[in-house]
Amino acid sequence: MDEPVQIGARAFEILACLIERGGEIVSKEDMITRVWPNVFVQEGNLKVHVATLRQVLGDGQDGDRYIVNTPGRGYRFVAAVSHRTAPFRPGLSMVAANASHNLPASLTRLVGRAELIPMIANQISERRFVSIVGPGGIGKTTIALAIA
């Protein structure tokens, strides 16, 4: 399957969580905490999103397996995972790898929000105070850390 598919933000975050720890069992509690931080959700919500991911990925079709449930422990991504660095994109300020700072390490990738970084960075240089607002889980902290 070489065609793009659409999935929701929560399903994408579950997939990213599983792929980042490719081959390792990720507990249901860890995924729920990451995908629904500071919100009480039932395990059924996680199961629905995992079922959607399996369907979108074609899990089980033609013998292909991607997400495996380990009863009582969690889920793991079993397909081969390879990591590559994103190509350099001019226009985004790059911080030297040896720069000294006290910012936390990024645990997630910036997906679908890259165009906001230069826009907000310009606002910060022009204004004394800039707020990044929106509903929970859309990436406000990730954007702020990328700008910082």
PDB file of C-alpha atoms in Angstrom, residues 10-15 17-18 26-36 40-54 67 69 73-76:
ATOM      1  CA  ARG A  10      -5.205  10.086  18.599  1.00  0.00           C
ATOM      2  CA  ALA A  11      -4.787   7.064  16.318  1.00  0.00           C
ATOM      3  CA  PHE A  12      -1.686   8.719  14.842  1.00  0.00           C
ATOM      4  CA  GLU A  13      -0.263   9.321  18.321  1.00  0.00           C
ATOM      5  CA  ILE A  14      -0.843   5.653  19.216  1.00  0.00           C
ATOM      6  CA  LEU A  15       0.922   4.594  16.019  1.00  0.00           C
ATOM      7  CA  CYS A  17       4.119   5.615  20.256  1.00  0.00           C
ATOM      8  CA  LEU A  18       4.246   2.029  19.009  1.00  0.00           C
ATOM      9  CA  VAL A  26       3.988  -0.703  25.206  1.00  0.00           C
ATOM     10  CA  SER A  27       1.588  -0.978  28.111  1.00  0.00           C
ATOM     11  CA  LYS A  28      -1.990   0.129  27.673  1.00  0.00           C
ATOM     12  CA  GLU A  29      -1.488   2.525  30.574  1.00  0.00           C
ATOM     13  CA  ASP A  30       1.549   4.152  28.907  1.00  0.00           C
ATOM     14  CA  MET A  31      -0.366   4.669  25.668  1.00  0.00           C
ATOM     15  CA  ILE A  32      -3.440   6.058  27.403  1.00  0.00           C
ATOM     16  CA  THR A  33      -1.276   8.442  29.433  1.00  0.00           C
ATOM     17  CA  ARG A  34       0.463   9.678  26.278  1.00  0.00           C
ATOM     18  CA  VAL A  35      -2.582   9.931  24.034  1.00  0.00           C
ATOM     19  CA  TRP A  36      -5.071  11.234  26.610  1.00  0.00           C
ATOM     20  CA  PHE A  40      -9.774   9.609  32.353  1.00  0.00           C
ATOM     21  CA  VAL A  41     -10.592   7.286  29.461  1.00  0.00           C
ATOM     22  CA  GLN A  42     -11.622   3.684  29.381  1.00  0.00           C
ATOM     23  CA  GLU A  43      -9.507   1.003  27.776  1.00  0.00           C
ATOM     24  CA  GLY A  44     -12.220   0.613  25.140  1.00  0.00           C
ATOM     25  CA  ASN A  45     -11.174   3.934  23.572  1.00  0.00           C
ATOM     26  CA  LEU A  46      -7.682   2.578  23.043  1.00  0.00           C
ATOM     27  CA  LYS A  47      -9.042  -0.651  21.560  1.00  0.00           C
ATOM     28  CA  VAL A  48     -11.184   1.270  19.055  1.00  0.00           C
ATOM     29  CA  HIS A  49      -8.208   3.316  17.842  1.00  0.00           C
ATOM     30  CA  VAL A  50      -5.954   0.248  17.625  1.00  0.00           C
ATOM     31  CA  ALA A  51      -8.648  -1.549  15.602  1.00  0.00           C
ATOM     32  CA  THR A  52      -8.811   1.454  13.250  1.00  0.00           C
ATOM     33  CA  LEU A  53      -5.021   1.402  12.838  1.00  0.00           C
ATOM     34  CA  ARG A  54      -5.068  -2.316  12.092  1.00  0.00           C
ATOM     35  CA  ILE A  67       0.258  -4.411  15.710  1.00  0.00           C
ATOM     36  CA  ASN A  69      -1.639  -7.497  21.403  1.00  0.00           C
ATOM     37  CA  ARG A  73       0.615  -6.391  28.977  1.00  0.00           C
ATOM     38  CA  GLY A  74      -0.084  -4.120  26.013  1.00  0.00           C
ATOM     39  CA  TYR A  75       0.631  -3.748  22.313  1.00  0.00           C
ATOM     40  CA  ARG A  76       3.740  -3.827  20.165  1.00  0.00           C
TER      41      ARG A  76
END
